[in-house]
Amino acid sequence: MKAAVVTSLGAPLQVQDVPAPRPGPGQVLVRMQASGLCHTDIHAARGDWPVKPTPPFTPGHEGIGLVEELGEGVTTRAIGDRVAIAWLGSACGQCRHCIGGWETLCESQQNSGYSVDGALAEYAVVAADFATPVPDGVSSTDAAPLTCAGVTTYKAIRVARVAPAETVAVFGIGGLGHLALQYARIAGGFVVAVDVQDDKLQMARELGADEVVNAATTDPVAAIQALGGADVAVALAAAPASFDQAYRSLRRGGRLVCVALPADGTMQLPIFDTVLAGKTVIGSIVGTRNDLADVFALHAAGRTRVVTADRKLDDVNEAMDDVLAGHVPARIVFQF
């Protein structure tokens, strides 16, 4: 099969012909139809984060495809099922996090495209129980970004407890941000979209943002505070400075939700203001299988729109460069 392989951290990916994997017990083999490119894939290939993946490996955790082979003991999936391969490749199912509905915090989890080979390939294996079914009303191209960008921002809005008529500031309007603003609107929030590119802010307007702020030309903190401040600020840009701006945009009692993971990023908080103004800082990491099922259901019902650009796997390095340069409106999806 053809796969995009990280042979060395920091080096360009190599599109190689490699043996197709075989499903082990409890796994299924998936023939890919579409696979999204997440900024995490770029961080993985570069080894940006403290816990680094081990080359050689294949990135990718927004894979959509058809089950072609069942491993021993698989009864929950059938050949021909269309399924998603998400960041959460597996979890133990036994720890307090898994039992308590927070399987994404499981310390024994495996992550697609990071600790195990992922979906930037023609075939991939995944634990059958973590291969989320994709409903008929969702195209494979749309389902790919929803499998990470969608479920991640859906979860962020949920943990922020957005209530109707609250102001939600979304910092970073790209693959995640263009979906975050839609989930905030579904929750009843008024949305302020913040980015440094006018074309992305125009996209935000088209998707329903109530206000837009170009942080390259306007101080977003002053602009949002002039509107009364944000009840919720969602930090989606992989830039530490935007986290500070998001925090300072909050009104009293506001909640900052940290989602993006900048390389070498640190965040400083003013203790006095955090305590006296009753502000909350929340970390949010992807979503569960149930959350992903919700995301697919909302999309199938016509509640969300996914903005994508198609590419071929042979163009993986160019695609990553385009993401880093900000040349992609929202999400690149590789077609197979």
PDB file of C-alpha atoms in Angstrom, residues 18-146:
ATOM      1  CA  VAL A  18       4.861  -0.576   2.337  1.00  0.00           C
ATOM      2  CA  PRO A  19       3.138  -3.839   3.278  1.00  0.00           C
ATOM      3  CA  ALA A  20      -0.522  -3.397   4.169  1.00  0.00           C
ATOM      4  CA  PRO A  21      -1.195  -4.171   7.847  1.00  0.00           C
ATOM      5  CA  ARG A  22      -3.246  -7.124   8.976  1.00  0.00           C
ATOM      6  CA  PRO A  23      -5.820  -6.809  11.744  1.00  0.00           C
ATOM      7  CA  GLY A  24      -4.965  -8.459  15.035  1.00  0.00           C
ATOM      8  CA  PRO A  25      -7.479  -9.786  17.558  1.00  0.00           C
ATOM      9  CA  GLY A  26     -10.178  -7.194  18.192  1.00  0.00           C
ATOM     10  CA  GLN A  27      -9.090  -5.037  15.254  1.00  0.00           C
ATOM     11  CA  VAL A  28     -10.430  -4.242  11.789  1.00  0.00           C
ATOM     12  CA  LEU A  29      -8.633  -3.370   8.576  1.00  0.00           C
ATOM     13  CA  VAL A  30      -9.930  -0.181   6.964  1.00  0.00           C
ATOM     14  CA  ARG A  31      -9.454   0.806   3.313  1.00  0.00           C
ATOM     15  CA  MET A  32      -9.218   4.568   3.367  1.00  0.00           C
ATOM     16  CA  GLN A  33     -11.518   6.796   1.340  1.00  0.00           C
ATOM     17  CA  ALA A  34     -10.579  10.176   2.823  1.00  0.00           C
ATOM     18  CA  SER A  35      -8.181  11.380   5.504  1.00  0.00           C
ATOM     19  CA  GLY A  36      -7.863  14.877   6.925  1.00  0.00           C
ATOM     20  CA  LEU A  37      -4.644  16.703   7.742  1.00  0.00           C
ATOM     21  CA  CYS A  38      -4.534  18.044  11.300  1.00  0.00           C
ATOM     22  CA  HIS A  39      -1.932  20.430  12.735  1.00  0.00           C
ATOM     23  CA  THR A  40      -1.174  17.636  15.201  1.00  0.00           C
ATOM     24  CA  ASP A  41       0.156  15.577  12.288  1.00  0.00           C
ATOM     25  CA  ILE A  42       2.677  18.346  11.628  1.00  0.00           C
ATOM     26  CA  HIS A  43       3.644  18.535  15.312  1.00  0.00           C
ATOM     27  CA  ALA A  44       4.057  14.746  15.293  1.00  0.00           C
ATOM     28  CA  ALA A  45       6.265  14.749  12.197  1.00  0.00           C
ATOM     29  CA  ARG A  46       8.462  17.454  13.699  1.00  0.00           C
ATOM     30  CA  GLY A  47       8.621  15.983  17.191  1.00  0.00           C
ATOM     31  CA  ASP A  48       7.431  19.298  18.633  1.00  0.00           C
ATOM     32  CA  TRP A  49       5.928  18.028  21.872  1.00  0.00           C
ATOM     33  CA  PRO A  50       7.560  16.674  25.055  1.00  0.00           C
ATOM     34  CA  VAL A  51       6.239  13.131  24.443  1.00  0.00           C
ATOM     35  CA  LYS A  52       7.540  12.320  20.980  1.00  0.00           C
ATOM     36  CA  PRO A  53       6.443   9.593  18.562  1.00  0.00           C
ATOM     37  CA  THR A  54       8.979   7.007  17.446  1.00  0.00           C
ATOM     38  CA  PRO A  55       9.876   6.855  13.725  1.00  0.00           C
ATOM     39  CA  PRO A  56       9.134   5.274  11.405  1.00  0.00           C
ATOM     40  CA  PHE A  57       5.411   5.903  11.736  1.00  0.00           C
ATOM     41  CA  THR A  58       2.437   7.009   9.659  1.00  0.00           C
ATOM     42  CA  PRO A  59       0.516  10.076  10.955  1.00  0.00           C
ATOM     43  CA  GLY A  60      -3.188  10.710  10.532  1.00  0.00           C
ATOM     44  CA  HIS A  61      -6.225  10.548  12.814  1.00  0.00           C
ATOM     45  CA  GLU A  62      -9.041  11.805  10.591  1.00  0.00           C
ATOM     46  CA  GLY A  63      -9.441   8.679   8.498  1.00  0.00           C
ATOM     47  CA  ILE A  64     -12.675   7.514   6.919  1.00  0.00           C
ATOM     48  CA  GLY A  65     -12.987   4.240   5.070  1.00  0.00           C
ATOM     49  CA  LEU A  66     -14.585   0.843   4.630  1.00  0.00           C
ATOM     50  CA  VAL A  67     -13.920  -2.193   6.792  1.00  0.00           C
ATOM     51  CA  GLU A  68     -12.282  -4.827   4.582  1.00  0.00           C
ATOM     52  CA  GLU A  69     -11.159  -7.455   7.076  1.00  0.00           C
ATOM     53  CA  LEU A  70     -12.091  -8.462  10.616  1.00  0.00           C
ATOM     54  CA  GLY A  71      -9.603  -9.580  13.217  1.00  0.00           C
ATOM     55  CA  GLU A  72     -10.234 -12.540  15.487  1.00  0.00           C
ATOM     56  CA  GLY A  73     -13.155 -12.062  17.836  1.00  0.00           C
ATOM     57  CA  VAL A  74     -14.645  -8.972  16.199  1.00  0.00           C
ATOM     58  CA  THR A  75     -18.435  -8.989  16.377  1.00  0.00           C
ATOM     59  CA  THR A  76     -19.295  -5.278  16.620  1.00  0.00           C
ATOM     60  CA  ARG A  77     -18.280  -4.335  13.059  1.00  0.00           C
ATOM     61  CA  ALA A  78     -18.914  -5.973   9.694  1.00  0.00           C
ATOM     62  CA  ILE A  79     -17.125  -5.997   6.361  1.00  0.00           C
ATOM     63  CA  GLY A  80     -18.355  -3.018   4.354  1.00  0.00           C
ATOM     64  CA  ASP A  81     -19.068  -0.790   7.353  1.00  0.00           C
ATOM     65  CA  ARG A  82     -17.926   2.807   6.882  1.00  0.00           C
ATOM     66  CA  VAL A  83     -16.010   3.900   9.956  1.00  0.00           C
ATOM     67  CA  ALA A  84     -13.833   6.696  11.325  1.00  0.00           C
ATOM     68  CA  ILE A  85     -10.302   6.356  12.672  1.00  0.00           C
ATOM     69  CA  ALA A  86      -9.931   9.061  15.310  1.00  0.00           C
ATOM     70  CA  TRP A  87      -7.120  10.286  17.586  1.00  0.00           C
ATOM     71  CA  LEU A  88      -8.301   7.939  20.333  1.00  0.00           C
ATOM     72  CA  GLY A  89      -7.195   4.665  18.810  1.00  0.00           C
ATOM     73  CA  SER A  90      -7.982   2.671  21.936  1.00  0.00           C
ATOM     74  CA  ALA A  91      -8.330   2.957  25.695  1.00  0.00           C
ATOM     75  CA  CYS A  92      -8.232   0.433  28.504  1.00  0.00           C
ATOM     76  CA  GLY A  93     -11.934   0.598  29.389  1.00  0.00           C
ATOM     77  CA  GLN A  94     -11.138  -0.239  33.018  1.00  0.00           C
ATOM     78  CA  CYS A  95      -9.624   2.844  34.667  1.00  0.00           C
ATOM     79  CA  ARG A  96     -11.576   5.522  36.547  1.00  0.00           C
ATOM     80  CA  HIS A  97     -11.401   7.832  33.509  1.00  0.00           C
ATOM     81  CA  CYS A  98     -12.812   5.263  31.099  1.00  0.00           C
ATOM     82  CA  ILE A  99     -15.509   4.150  33.500  1.00  0.00           C
ATOM     83  CA  GLY A 100     -16.366   7.761  34.348  1.00  0.00           C
ATOM     84  CA  GLY A 101     -16.982   8.775  30.742  1.00  0.00           C
ATOM     85  CA  TRP A 102     -13.587  10.390  30.157  1.00  0.00           C
ATOM     86  CA  GLU A 103     -11.845   7.749  28.047  1.00  0.00           C
ATOM     87  CA  THR A 104      -9.812  10.528  26.414  1.00  0.00           C
ATOM     88  CA  LEU A 105      -7.920  10.862  29.722  1.00  0.00           C
ATOM     89  CA  CYS A 106      -7.037   7.155  29.917  1.00  0.00           C
ATOM     90  CA  GLU A 107      -3.335   6.800  30.727  1.00  0.00           C
ATOM     91  CA  SER A 108      -3.158   3.574  28.702  1.00  0.00           C
ATOM     92  CA  GLN A 109      -4.669   5.013  25.534  1.00  0.00           C
ATOM     93  CA  GLN A 110      -3.160   4.567  22.086  1.00  0.00           C
ATOM     94  CA  ASN A 111      -3.306   7.473  19.662  1.00  0.00           C
ATOM     95  CA  SER A 112      -3.731   7.024  15.924  1.00  0.00           C
ATOM     96  CA  GLY A 113      -0.885   8.496  13.946  1.00  0.00           C
ATOM     97  CA  TYR A 114       1.225   9.057  17.055  1.00  0.00           C
ATOM     98  CA  SER A 115       1.744   5.969  19.213  1.00  0.00           C
ATOM     99  CA  VAL A 116       0.355   3.660  16.498  1.00  0.00           C
ATOM    100  CA  ASP A 117       0.302   4.035  12.721  1.00  0.00           C
ATOM    101  CA  GLY A 118      -2.475   6.269  11.491  1.00  0.00           C
ATOM    102  CA  ALA A 119      -4.670   7.096   8.551  1.00  0.00           C
ATOM    103  CA  LEU A 120      -2.408   8.850   6.026  1.00  0.00           C
ATOM    104  CA  ALA A 121      -2.249   5.588   4.140  1.00  0.00           C
ATOM    105  CA  GLU A 122      -4.377   3.481   1.834  1.00  0.00           C
ATOM    106  CA  TYR A 123      -5.041   1.012   4.668  1.00  0.00           C
ATOM    107  CA  ALA A 124      -4.946   1.174   8.444  1.00  0.00           C
ATOM    108  CA  VAL A 125      -5.908  -1.063  11.352  1.00  0.00           C
ATOM    109  CA  VAL A 126      -7.858   0.137  14.367  1.00  0.00           C
ATOM    110  CA  ALA A 127      -9.505  -1.420  17.407  1.00  0.00           C
ATOM    111  CA  ALA A 128     -12.986  -2.401  16.266  1.00  0.00           C
ATOM    112  CA  ASP A 129     -14.655  -0.833  19.298  1.00  0.00           C
ATOM    113  CA  PHE A 130     -12.983   2.502  18.487  1.00  0.00           C
ATOM    114  CA  ALA A 131     -13.900   2.480  14.792  1.00  0.00           C
ATOM    115  CA  THR A 132     -16.858   4.855  14.994  1.00  0.00           C
ATOM    116  CA  PRO A 133     -19.599   4.191  12.411  1.00  0.00           C
ATOM    117  CA  VAL A 134     -20.220   7.041   9.952  1.00  0.00           C
ATOM    118  CA  PRO A 135     -23.923   7.622   9.163  1.00  0.00           C
ATOM    119  CA  ASP A 136     -25.158   7.628   5.572  1.00  0.00           C
ATOM    120  CA  GLY A 137     -25.996  11.335   5.714  1.00  0.00           C
ATOM    121  CA  VAL A 138     -22.334  12.354   6.131  1.00  0.00           C
ATOM    122  CA  SER A 139     -19.933  12.226   3.179  1.00  0.00           C
ATOM    123  CA  SER A 140     -16.485  10.738   3.736  1.00  0.00           C
ATOM    124  CA  THR A 141     -14.899  14.076   2.820  1.00  0.00           C
ATOM    125  CA  ASP A 142     -16.910  15.882   5.502  1.00  0.00           C
ATOM    126  CA  ALA A 143     -16.578  13.071   8.027  1.00  0.00           C
ATOM    127  CA  ALA A 144     -12.768  13.232   7.960  1.00  0.00           C
ATOM    128  CA  PRO A 145     -12.390  16.719   9.541  1.00  0.00           C
ATOM    129  CA  LEU A 146     -15.324  16.054  11.853  1.00  0.00           C
TER     130      LEU A 146
END
